[in-house]
């Protein structure tokens, strides 16, 4: 086995590989750019080598720099993670020429499967079901429109060398085909250095389901079940689970066998993923093969007990797989939530900055599952595992140069409902401050009836949140439970104030029992009593809850019960009250005396400033181009400018008809959140 492994990547995947290498007794080497000098993967590795400036194009994807780091450290093998050089044929060939093992597939498999056009042709020859489309190269936007009409709208425009949702657009008409072709081409060129584009039919009401395969150089190949990846935003996976709530055993077997047949057709070794689109009738069509480890691989590890990284390393070292297809069993259910530095209240636009608070829930091992060792026998009832794969730490920074992923939070349980409930609690207990993030959205999805039922498609987010995510408004008893938490917090604060030293002799402050709790836009008159067994909160309709918790003033996480309901609520005292966050809701709570409540009702509501005549920058980013000039009349939906952030292009459009009065920024300008880009008459 190898003695030293270099990880040609950064962030959470670098940390993930280091953990398995350490378990195997293999020394590790990290590489880092200027922006990652203090990154977690650098701290975890045995050695670290600096390879250049922050931009990936000047550091992480410069093959010569990575090769020099290999020579300088004497690494015998390289794990590429995902992204960057993981599917770069030239990198695999450079390693082979140097006599260094590549922890991945042969260069030939990378070339044939990494190119989506070639891979579809090979898949067809191997008897794999494929989506109708145009596999040739497309020269310009007008040709893209012509081909789209021949295929029939809607169509998917894709970068041939793409991945991770980049270089992909759905077009429903000629205008969108022209615009999508150019944007996909630009993103593909900047992200992958390859701007080739192809077009295929977009399957409506689709599910995105993928098969994990694993093959060695001794002729053995297996599939390890499937992953449901249908919860996507802009073709970027957000929530994954294994197995799929949609597949039956016959369909799973058919998809798995086709995935293995494709792997064998190209002489594949190592871990790889064959992605399919599946319609409502369980017809499945090949999309692409990712010749690397997938971001969402932990859910497969949790239901199979197979450490995919370990097997990749062993296969690269010439070992045979220690199991066959009949040995692969799927136990329980696993869900992964991708925590991104994206602000859901601003259209999921990227957010950068310092993590002033980063407190993930404690990882909980369910037997040997969390350690990715083989589960033996049935899982005990009520067992839940929590796993958090991350590459950040409290006080660290989220950079504008790389992918906005913060962490991958996973839960495992014996069945899907228990795995969902485990994820709800894990998200409630995940404390993160300093940047915009999608925790509230992830929590909202876990409670969404359509997700809970399993009736999901890749259009879930678009259909269920057509106007964007505006938060969650708790209803009925949910609001009462939060009101009871606020009452409990208020009583502890009042009791501390009542015990302050320096009071006049024979005078003591009595905490009144009657209050009015305001939560969000609702108010609840309550009667509050402190007992030896907790806080008793009685509402005007005579319903009452007993609040039990070890929460103390200054704690930022309430963990306890309200009535018979266990609750985990993120809490902070803010000016005039408290901030409560629970199951995707973010509410201000204020507890007032009845007289204070009466007077507060007479106060005028403060209105936000009018920004309707301004185009504000929704995120930190770089202006790529401005599409209008001062004095131009613009129509609703017209493109105004394009901003690039975290390797993605975002087109800002006019919300209504108007005339451009002033343009404050131009192409090449770097802007902060809410900077004024242009003004309208």
XYZ file of C-alpha atoms in Angstrom:
681
model
C 0.000 0.000 0.000
C 1.045 3.595 -0.588
C 2.986 5.388 2.126
C 2.227 8.947 1.024
C -0.841 10.366 -0.756
C -1.198 13.868 -2.202
C -4.716 15.305 -2.396
C -5.005 17.528 -5.474
C -7.967 19.455 -4.132
C -9.186 21.665 -1.314
C -12.093 22.131 1.087
C -14.328 19.413 2.432
C -13.358 16.738 -0.092
C -9.679 17.150 0.736
C -10.522 16.764 4.432
C -12.689 13.733 3.638
C -9.852 11.965 1.791
C -7.370 12.814 4.542
C -9.607 11.132 7.154
C -9.641 7.817 5.299
C -5.916 8.010 4.491
C -5.172 8.521 8.185
C -7.350 5.535 9.048
C -5.319 3.466 6.563
C -2.000 4.693 8.002
C -1.078 6.678 4.876
C 0.724 10.024 5.189
C -1.013 12.909 3.414
C 0.082 15.989 1.469
C -2.187 19.009 0.978
C -1.777 21.688 -1.659
C -3.056 25.209 -1.143
C -3.376 28.617 -2.781
C -2.851 32.003 -1.152
C -6.552 32.087 -0.240
C -6.321 28.691 1.511
C -3.166 29.274 3.535
C -5.094 28.751 6.794
C -7.646 26.261 5.451
C -8.722 23.179 7.405
C -7.321 20.672 4.901
C -3.901 22.316 5.259
C -4.037 21.906 9.044
C -5.168 18.264 8.817
C -2.519 17.021 6.371
C 0.933 15.810 7.391
C 2.535 18.142 4.831
C 1.316 21.110 2.815
C 2.669 22.740 -0.362
C 1.852 26.229 -1.602
C 1.013 26.264 -5.317
C 0.015 29.795 -6.266
C -2.495 32.665 -6.263
C -6.147 32.296 -5.194
C -7.677 31.787 -8.654
C -7.950 28.061 -9.434
C -6.719 28.756 -12.966
C -3.405 29.866 -11.436
C -3.109 27.199 -8.753
C -5.295 24.113 -8.300
C -5.759 23.310 -11.989
C -2.205 24.087 -13.123
C -0.864 20.593 -13.777
C 2.812 21.615 -13.721
C 2.466 23.118 -10.236
C 0.723 20.048 -8.869
C 3.319 17.771 -10.448
C 6.118 19.789 -8.846
C 4.443 19.416 -5.455
C 4.356 15.655 -6.027
C 8.059 15.572 -6.844
C 8.998 17.783 -3.907
C 7.134 15.617 -1.380
C 7.725 12.178 -2.859
C 4.018 11.329 -2.961
C 3.360 7.891 -4.467
C -0.295 8.460 -5.310
C -2.704 11.335 -5.931
C -6.398 11.547 -5.088
C -8.048 14.299 -7.163
C -11.312 14.603 -5.203
C -13.995 16.118 -7.413
C -13.850 19.160 -9.685
C -10.515 20.781 -10.603
C -8.300 18.073 -12.181
C -10.398 15.049 -11.200
C -11.603 14.393 -14.765
C -8.626 15.787 -16.640
C -7.092 13.242 -18.996
C -3.825 15.174 -19.300
C -3.364 15.129 -15.523
C -3.874 11.361 -15.369
C -1.372 10.915 -18.206
C 1.158 13.198 -16.497
C 0.929 11.100 -13.333
C 1.376 7.889 -15.295
C 4.437 9.297 -17.028
C 5.865 10.247 -13.634
C 5.206 6.776 -12.206
C 2.682 8.113 -9.681
C -0.597 6.274 -9.092
C -3.799 8.124 -9.957
C -6.596 7.318 -7.508
C -9.178 7.249 -10.251
C -9.932 5.614 -13.597
C -7.576 5.164 -16.586
C -6.995 8.192 -18.806
C -8.896 6.506 -21.642
C -12.017 6.142 -19.515
C -11.761 9.761 -18.405
C -11.522 10.886 -22.014
C -14.408 8.808 -23.315
C -16.759 9.291 -20.380
C -15.728 12.820 -19.440
C -16.875 14.078 -22.830
C -20.681 13.960 -22.778
C -20.970 13.663 -26.554
C -18.601 10.701 -26.819
C -20.008 9.057 -23.696
C -23.538 9.011 -25.121
C -22.347 7.289 -28.277
C -20.483 4.666 -26.225
C -23.523 4.226 -23.980
C -25.729 3.556 -26.993
C -23.263 0.956 -28.267
C -23.218 -0.691 -24.815
C -27.007 -1.034 -24.834
C -27.657 1.761 -22.343
C -30.872 3.755 -22.787
C -30.109 7.374 -23.825
C -31.990 10.672 -24.170
C -32.752 11.932 -27.718
C -30.476 14.809 -28.717
C -27.822 16.255 -31.025
C -24.398 14.860 -30.253
C -22.364 16.885 -32.743
C -20.530 20.109 -31.970
C -22.515 23.339 -32.284
C -20.759 26.352 -33.751
C -22.979 29.319 -32.861
C -26.238 30.464 -31.291
C -28.232 30.335 -34.538
C -27.256 26.733 -35.113
C -28.258 26.024 -31.521
C -31.715 27.505 -32.256
C -32.087 25.411 -35.398
C -31.118 22.185 -33.607
C -33.397 23.008 -30.676
C -36.352 23.340 -33.040
C -35.522 20.013 -34.664
C -35.373 18.246 -31.295
C -38.428 20.107 -29.984
C -38.606 22.394 -26.961
C -37.877 22.214 -24.120
C -34.196 21.371 -24.599
C -31.189 21.177 -22.304
C -28.089 23.047 -23.448
C -24.973 21.511 -21.899
C -21.241 21.993 -21.853
C -19.578 18.824 -23.109
C -16.909 18.993 -20.397
C -19.269 20.389 -17.770
C -20.271 19.303 -14.316
C -21.606 20.639 -11.018
C -24.460 22.465 -12.746
C -22.103 24.788 -14.615
C -22.514 25.373 -18.338
C -26.114 24.115 -18.311
C -29.317 25.913 -19.347
C -32.898 24.877 -20.107
C -34.447 26.623 -23.121
C -38.183 26.761 -23.838
C -38.018 28.977 -26.921
C -35.645 30.462 -29.515
C -34.635 33.478 -27.413
C -33.734 31.305 -24.434
C -31.798 28.963 -26.721
C -29.670 31.846 -28.026
C -29.068 33.290 -24.582
C -28.522 29.898 -22.955
C -26.037 28.821 -25.627
C -23.844 31.871 -25.053
C -24.002 31.709 -21.233
C -23.262 27.981 -21.216
C -20.349 28.509 -23.583
C -18.915 31.304 -21.407
C -19.262 29.336 -18.156
C -17.765 26.224 -19.748
C -14.755 28.145 -21.023
C -14.050 29.802 -17.669
C -14.690 26.724 -15.515
C -13.309 23.895 -17.647
C -11.263 25.515 -20.415
C -13.507 23.741 -22.958
C -16.438 25.624 -24.523
C -17.960 22.809 -26.600
C -21.745 22.631 -26.323
C -24.353 19.981 -27.135
C -28.150 19.887 -26.918
C -30.597 17.173 -25.859
C -34.294 16.808 -25.164
C -35.312 17.969 -21.708
C -37.486 15.303 -20.100
C -40.409 16.896 -18.270
C -41.356 15.735 -14.764
C -37.958 14.050 -14.451
C -36.173 12.523 -11.517
C -32.383 12.599 -11.341
C -31.253 9.199 -10.083
C -27.666 7.975 -10.252
C -25.955 4.635 -9.774
C -22.687 4.280 -7.872
C -20.282 1.819 -9.480
C -16.970 0.456 -8.247
C -14.540 -1.549 -10.364
C -11.024 -2.935 -9.994
C -8.309 -3.896 -12.460
C -9.010 -7.619 -11.999
C -12.278 -7.657 -13.929
C -14.606 -7.116 -10.967
C -17.331 -4.451 -11.103
C -20.327 -3.842 -8.852
C -23.059 -1.255 -8.352
C -23.847 0.006 -4.849
C -27.469 1.036 -5.210
C -28.753 4.428 -6.279
C -28.961 8.005 -5.059
C -31.983 10.255 -5.555
C -30.687 13.706 -6.514
C -33.865 15.409 -7.757
C -33.856 18.359 -5.343
C -31.813 20.750 -7.482
C -31.486 24.472 -8.035
C -30.079 25.649 -11.345
C -29.048 22.034 -12.045
C -26.989 22.019 -8.825
C -27.905 19.250 -6.398
C -29.024 20.479 -2.983
C -30.442 17.428 -1.199
C -29.669 13.786 -1.966
C -30.869 10.539 -0.471
C -30.227 6.837 -0.780
C -32.030 4.772 -1.741
C -34.593 6.522 -3.967
C -38.188 6.577 -2.675
C -39.318 6.002 -6.286
C -37.469 2.953 -7.556
C -38.551 -0.642 -7.207
C -36.094 -3.506 -7.020
C -36.522 -4.464 -10.685
C -35.758 -0.934 -11.935
C -32.826 -0.619 -9.535
C -31.373 -3.877 -10.848
C -31.839 -2.862 -14.496
C -30.209 0.545 -13.949
C -27.384 -0.999 -11.964
C -26.631 -3.634 -14.583
C -26.590 -1.030 -17.367
C -24.255 1.169 -15.291
C -21.851 -1.751 -14.800
C -22.060 -2.632 -18.503
C -21.045 0.918 -19.397
C -18.135 0.838 -16.932
C -16.923 -2.456 -18.380
C -17.259 -1.123 -21.944
C -14.610 1.520 -21.267
C -12.338 -0.556 -19.041
C -13.283 1.487 -16.000
C -11.583 1.083 -12.626
C -12.116 2.977 -9.346
C -15.356 4.630 -8.168
C -17.629 6.256 -10.718
C -21.210 7.366 -11.054
C -23.619 6.792 -13.917
C -26.367 9.407 -13.929
C -29.843 8.758 -15.291
C -32.966 10.797 -15.843
C -36.078 8.822 -14.873
C -39.630 9.707 -15.925
C -42.883 9.038 -14.102
C -43.233 5.612 -15.691
C -39.805 4.516 -14.443
C -38.297 4.773 -17.924
C -34.662 5.749 -17.456
C -32.191 7.441 -19.794
C -28.428 7.815 -19.533
C -27.234 11.364 -18.883
C -23.510 11.098 -18.227
C -20.856 9.253 -16.286
C -18.838 11.103 -13.690
C -15.402 9.517 -13.646
C -14.640 10.542 -10.095
C -15.957 10.510 -6.556
C -19.291 12.330 -6.280
C -20.052 15.077 -3.768
C -22.972 13.007 -2.468
C -21.029 9.776 -1.941
C -21.592 9.749 1.873
C -25.216 8.605 1.576
C -24.072 5.525 -0.329
C -21.428 4.834 2.300
C -24.018 5.101 5.061
C -26.443 2.568 3.550
C -23.818 0.098 2.300
C -21.075 0.429 4.909
C -18.479 0.702 2.113
C -15.819 3.413 2.427
C -15.589 4.498 -1.205
C -12.415 6.510 -0.710
C -10.677 3.523 0.846
C -11.720 1.265 -2.005
C -10.515 3.843 -4.552
C -7.101 3.905 -2.884
C -6.903 0.116 -2.694
C -7.936 -0.297 -6.339
C -5.286 2.260 -7.364
C -2.788 0.138 -5.437
C -3.688 -2.915 -7.517
C -5.904 -4.691 -4.997
C -9.081 -6.548 -5.960
C -12.476 -5.593 -4.567
C -13.108 -7.583 -1.366
C -16.772 -8.170 -2.260
C -19.020 -9.083 -5.175
C -22.472 -7.904 -6.243
C -24.259 -10.432 -4.027
C -22.433 -9.023 -0.997
C -23.848 -5.516 -1.483
C -26.884 -4.856 0.691
C -28.732 -1.601 1.310
C -29.485 -1.014 4.985
C -31.690 1.835 6.214
C -31.993 5.295 4.695
C -29.569 8.212 4.381
C -30.114 11.876 3.494
C -27.549 14.553 2.661
C -28.170 18.299 2.843
C -25.612 20.520 1.121
C -24.986 23.614 3.198
C -24.042 26.441 0.838
C -22.875 30.011 1.339
C -25.893 31.176 -0.630
C -28.537 33.556 0.667
C -31.998 32.047 0.025
C -33.655 35.388 0.763
C -31.700 36.941 -2.137
C -32.465 34.348 -4.744
C -29.747 31.961 -3.484
C -27.015 34.303 -4.611
C -23.482 33.620 -3.298
C -22.386 35.085 0.025
C -18.820 35.473 1.203
C -17.258 36.493 4.492
C -16.037 35.207 7.827
C -17.737 32.415 9.756
C -18.091 34.226 13.067
C -19.970 31.208 14.393
C -19.737 27.661 13.075
C -21.122 24.992 15.407
C -22.391 21.901 13.549
C -24.389 19.291 15.457
C -22.330 16.568 17.079
C -21.574 13.618 14.840
C -23.341 10.518 16.120
C -22.222 7.042 15.116
C -24.912 4.437 14.674
C -22.932 1.288 15.277
C -20.044 1.293 12.758
C -21.970 3.205 10.081
C -20.387 6.616 10.588
C -16.946 5.073 10.237
C -18.074 3.518 6.929
C -17.399 -0.005 8.154
C -19.757 -2.800 7.138
C -23.015 -2.892 9.111
C -23.752 -6.375 10.374
C -27.383 -7.400 10.872
C -30.462 -5.240 11.379
C -30.224 -1.695 12.693
C -31.736 -1.189 16.155
C -35.096 0.588 16.197
C -34.798 4.344 16.742
C -31.115 4.402 15.798
C -29.941 7.582 14.056
C -26.525 8.597 12.744
C -25.293 12.134 12.042
C -22.282 12.828 9.827
C -20.895 16.219 8.802
C -18.293 16.443 6.054
C -16.763 19.909 6.010
C -13.675 21.895 5.133
C -14.296 25.010 7.238
C -14.023 26.073 10.853
C -15.231 28.869 13.104
C -13.316 32.028 12.281
C -12.451 30.864 8.778
C -13.500 32.657 5.603
C -15.681 31.706 2.662
C -13.765 32.878 -0.398
C -15.170 34.293 -3.609
C -12.756 32.157 -5.618
C -14.228 28.714 -5.044
C -17.406 26.699 -4.773
C -19.739 28.058 -2.036
C -20.135 24.720 -0.228
C -19.691 24.923 3.543
C -20.581 21.400 4.628
C -22.477 18.239 3.787
C -24.766 17.273 6.647
C -25.912 13.642 6.549
C -28.302 11.580 8.638
C -28.966 7.847 8.600
C -31.838 5.919 10.153
C -33.571 2.558 9.671
C -36.252 4.151 7.453
C -36.956 7.341 5.484
C -39.298 9.087 7.966
C -36.744 8.625 10.758
C -33.902 9.876 8.525
C -35.957 12.987 7.669
C -36.733 13.658 11.342
C -33.067 13.205 12.178
C -32.166 15.741 9.490
C -34.735 18.223 10.832
C -33.176 18.064 14.275
C -29.626 18.239 12.907
C -30.463 21.350 10.848
C -32.176 22.975 13.842
C -29.028 22.414 15.877
C -26.582 23.705 13.239
C -25.347 27.157 14.313
C -23.892 29.334 11.558
C -23.374 33.110 11.609
C -21.471 35.693 9.595
C -22.648 34.952 6.057
C -25.830 34.251 4.148
C -26.537 30.515 3.983
C -29.258 28.100 2.944
C -29.942 26.433 6.312
C -33.483 27.892 6.502
C -34.293 26.581 3.038
C -32.966 23.091 3.779
C -35.084 22.986 6.935
C -38.151 24.125 4.988
C -37.711 21.341 2.424
C -37.537 18.707 5.175
C -41.017 19.795 6.329
C -42.501 20.205 2.853
C -45.381 17.731 2.319
C -44.273 16.943 -1.221
C -40.739 16.065 -0.132
C -42.016 14.021 2.798
C -44.260 12.057 0.419
C -41.344 11.368 -1.929
C -43.253 12.796 -4.917
C -40.412 14.963 -6.182
C -38.863 15.891 -9.532
C -35.953 18.047 -10.623
C -38.484 20.897 -10.924
C -39.351 20.736 -7.205
C -37.709 24.020 -6.189
C -38.925 25.872 -9.275
C -42.497 24.650 -8.785
C -42.774 24.964 -5.015
C -40.848 28.241 -4.687
C -41.659 30.064 -7.966
C -41.118 33.496 -6.401
C -38.021 32.468 -4.495
C -37.704 31.507 -0.856
C -39.266 33.993 1.533
C -38.877 32.037 4.731
C -41.284 29.895 6.691
C -44.283 31.179 8.622
C -45.195 28.740 11.405
C -48.892 28.110 11.896
C -51.131 27.125 14.823
C -49.393 25.234 17.597
C -45.960 25.811 16.044
C -46.277 29.513 16.851
C -47.563 28.717 20.335
C -44.608 26.440 20.977
C -42.213 29.212 19.956
C -44.157 31.688 22.084
C -43.698 29.341 25.042
C -39.937 29.215 24.385
C -39.847 33.027 24.292
C -41.821 33.168 27.557
C -39.363 30.786 29.206
C -36.420 32.920 28.077
C -38.145 36.080 29.333
C -38.834 34.599 32.757
C -35.220 33.586 33.247
C -34.133 37.076 32.267
C -36.663 38.723 34.610
C -35.749 36.457 37.521
C -32.087 37.319 37.148
C -32.955 41.019 37.120
C -35.086 40.559 40.236
C -32.141 39.068 42.129
C -29.704 41.861 41.368
C -27.721 43.041 44.383
C -27.920 46.537 45.856
C -31.699 46.722 46.285
C -33.318 48.709 49.117
C -33.890 46.849 52.410
C -37.314 45.205 52.732
C -37.967 45.734 49.035
C -37.992 42.924 46.479
C -39.064 42.856 42.887
C -41.991 40.618 42.030
C -42.115 39.168 38.519
C -45.672 39.578 37.251
C -47.342 36.442 35.794
C -49.327 38.090 32.978
C -47.611 38.978 29.700
C -48.214 39.287 25.977
C -45.870 37.358 23.698
C -45.389 38.690 20.150
C -43.963 36.131 17.713
C -43.628 37.350 14.159
C -46.899 39.093 13.387
C -48.960 37.190 15.975
C -49.538 38.004 19.635
C -50.525 35.735 22.517
C -51.696 36.896 25.970
C -50.198 34.377 28.404
C -49.991 33.573 32.090
C -46.500 32.401 33.094
C -45.514 30.572 36.248
C -42.128 29.225 37.246
C -42.241 25.858 39.054
C -39.642 23.377 40.219
C -40.420 21.337 37.132
C -40.163 24.057 34.471
C -42.040 27.052 33.104
C -45.827 26.729 32.837
C -47.254 28.854 30.021
C -51.043 29.167 29.779
C -52.669 30.819 26.762
C -55.944 32.737 26.544
C -57.752 29.685 25.134
C -56.683 27.721 28.257
C -54.170 25.626 26.330
C -50.933 25.328 28.239
C -47.428 23.997 27.803
C -44.736 23.067 30.257
C -41.270 24.153 29.091
C -38.348 22.023 30.269
C -34.780 22.861 29.282
C -31.282 23.408 30.626
C -31.109 26.629 28.593
C -29.302 29.442 30.385
C -29.023 33.151 29.658
C -26.297 33.535 27.055
C -26.891 30.131 25.435
C -27.493 30.280 21.695
C -29.243 26.933 21.430
C -32.442 25.976 23.258
C -32.658 22.203 23.608
C -35.601 20.902 25.564
C -39.291 20.136 25.356
C -42.453 22.211 25.066
C -45.341 20.119 26.249
C -44.665 16.680 24.837
C -42.711 18.042 21.886
C -38.887 17.977 21.808
C -37.502 21.175 20.277
C -34.145 22.586 19.224
C -34.344 26.352 18.649
C -31.531 28.737 17.791
C -31.843 31.757 20.116
C -30.268 35.193 20.361
C -31.232 38.246 22.375
C -31.514 41.235 20.045
C -32.564 44.831 20.588
C -36.107 44.844 21.896
C -36.540 41.077 22.095
C -35.169 37.755 20.925
C -34.514 36.075 17.592
C -35.845 32.524 17.275
C -34.991 30.188 14.392
C -36.750 26.869 14.047
C -37.579 24.567 11.113
C -36.774 27.225 8.534
C -38.586 30.060 10.352
C -36.667 33.156 11.450
C -38.789 35.252 13.798
C -38.464 38.096 16.236
C -40.111 37.447 19.606
C -40.967 40.187 22.086
C -42.529 39.645 25.508
C -44.314 42.717 26.882
C -46.491 43.584 29.841
C -50.174 44.075 28.927
C -49.764 47.867 29.188
C -46.620 47.834 27.010
C -48.479 45.702 24.464
C -51.349 48.186 24.430
C -49.024 51.120 23.788
C -46.998 49.208 21.180
C -50.206 48.753 19.210
C -50.428 52.524 18.790
C -46.953 52.871 17.292
C -46.700 53.495 13.509
C -45.038 50.759 11.439
C -41.592 51.628 10.139
C -41.463 51.159 6.374
C -38.320 50.028 4.513
C -36.618 52.511 2.152
C -37.872 52.666 -1.442
C -35.320 51.041 -3.754
C -37.720 50.433 -6.652
C -35.785 52.840 -8.906
C -32.405 51.260 -8.185
C -30.656 48.137 -9.461
C -28.694 46.877 -6.473
C -25.921 44.326 -6.607
C -27.449 41.219 -4.954
C -24.102 39.645 -4.040
C -20.367 40.304 -3.980
C -19.182 39.806 -7.549
C -17.554 41.025 -10.733
C -19.520 42.756 -13.487
C -18.926 40.830 -16.717
C -20.913 43.150 -18.972
C -23.572 45.861 -18.950
C -26.279 45.357 -21.583
C -27.875 48.830 -21.533
C -26.810 52.479 -21.717
C -28.001 55.643 -20.005
C -31.207 56.861 -21.628
C -32.259 53.390 -22.846
C -35.841 52.315 -22.331
C -35.965 48.802 -20.909
C -38.797 46.296 -20.784
C -39.793 43.924 -18.001
C -37.501 40.886 -18.038
C -34.846 42.535 -20.197
C -31.222 41.696 -19.341
C -29.490 44.663 -17.694
C -26.099 43.250 -16.744
C -24.248 40.046 -15.940
C -22.388 39.438 -12.676
C -19.946 36.594 -12.040
C -19.499 35.161 -8.544
C -18.114 31.829 -7.388
C -17.626 30.626 -10.974
C -21.276 31.240 -11.955
C -22.722 33.919 -14.229
C -25.911 35.646 -13.024
C -28.014 37.798 -15.353
C -29.825 40.683 -13.639
C -33.085 41.620 -15.373
C -35.474 44.563 -15.261
C -38.398 43.963 -12.918
C -40.581 46.465 -14.804
C -40.563 48.868 -17.728
C -38.431 51.992 -17.252
C -35.694 54.314 -18.501
C -32.054 54.063 -17.419
C -31.098 57.366 -15.777
C -27.578 56.601 -14.574
C -25.092 53.720 -14.690
C -22.714 53.627 -11.724
C -20.571 50.586 -12.615
C -19.113 48.961 -15.687
C -17.538 45.732 -16.901
C -14.619 44.687 -14.742
C -15.848 46.457 -11.605
C -15.938 44.467 -8.366
C -18.998 45.232 -6.260
C -20.243 44.502 -2.757
C -23.763 43.534 -1.724
C -26.322 46.338 -2.285
C -23.951 48.570 -4.268
C -26.008 50.608 -6.740
C -25.336 49.399 -10.293
C -27.796 51.691 -12.073
C -30.656 54.097 -11.420
C -33.950 54.525 -13.287
C -36.155 57.546 -13.939
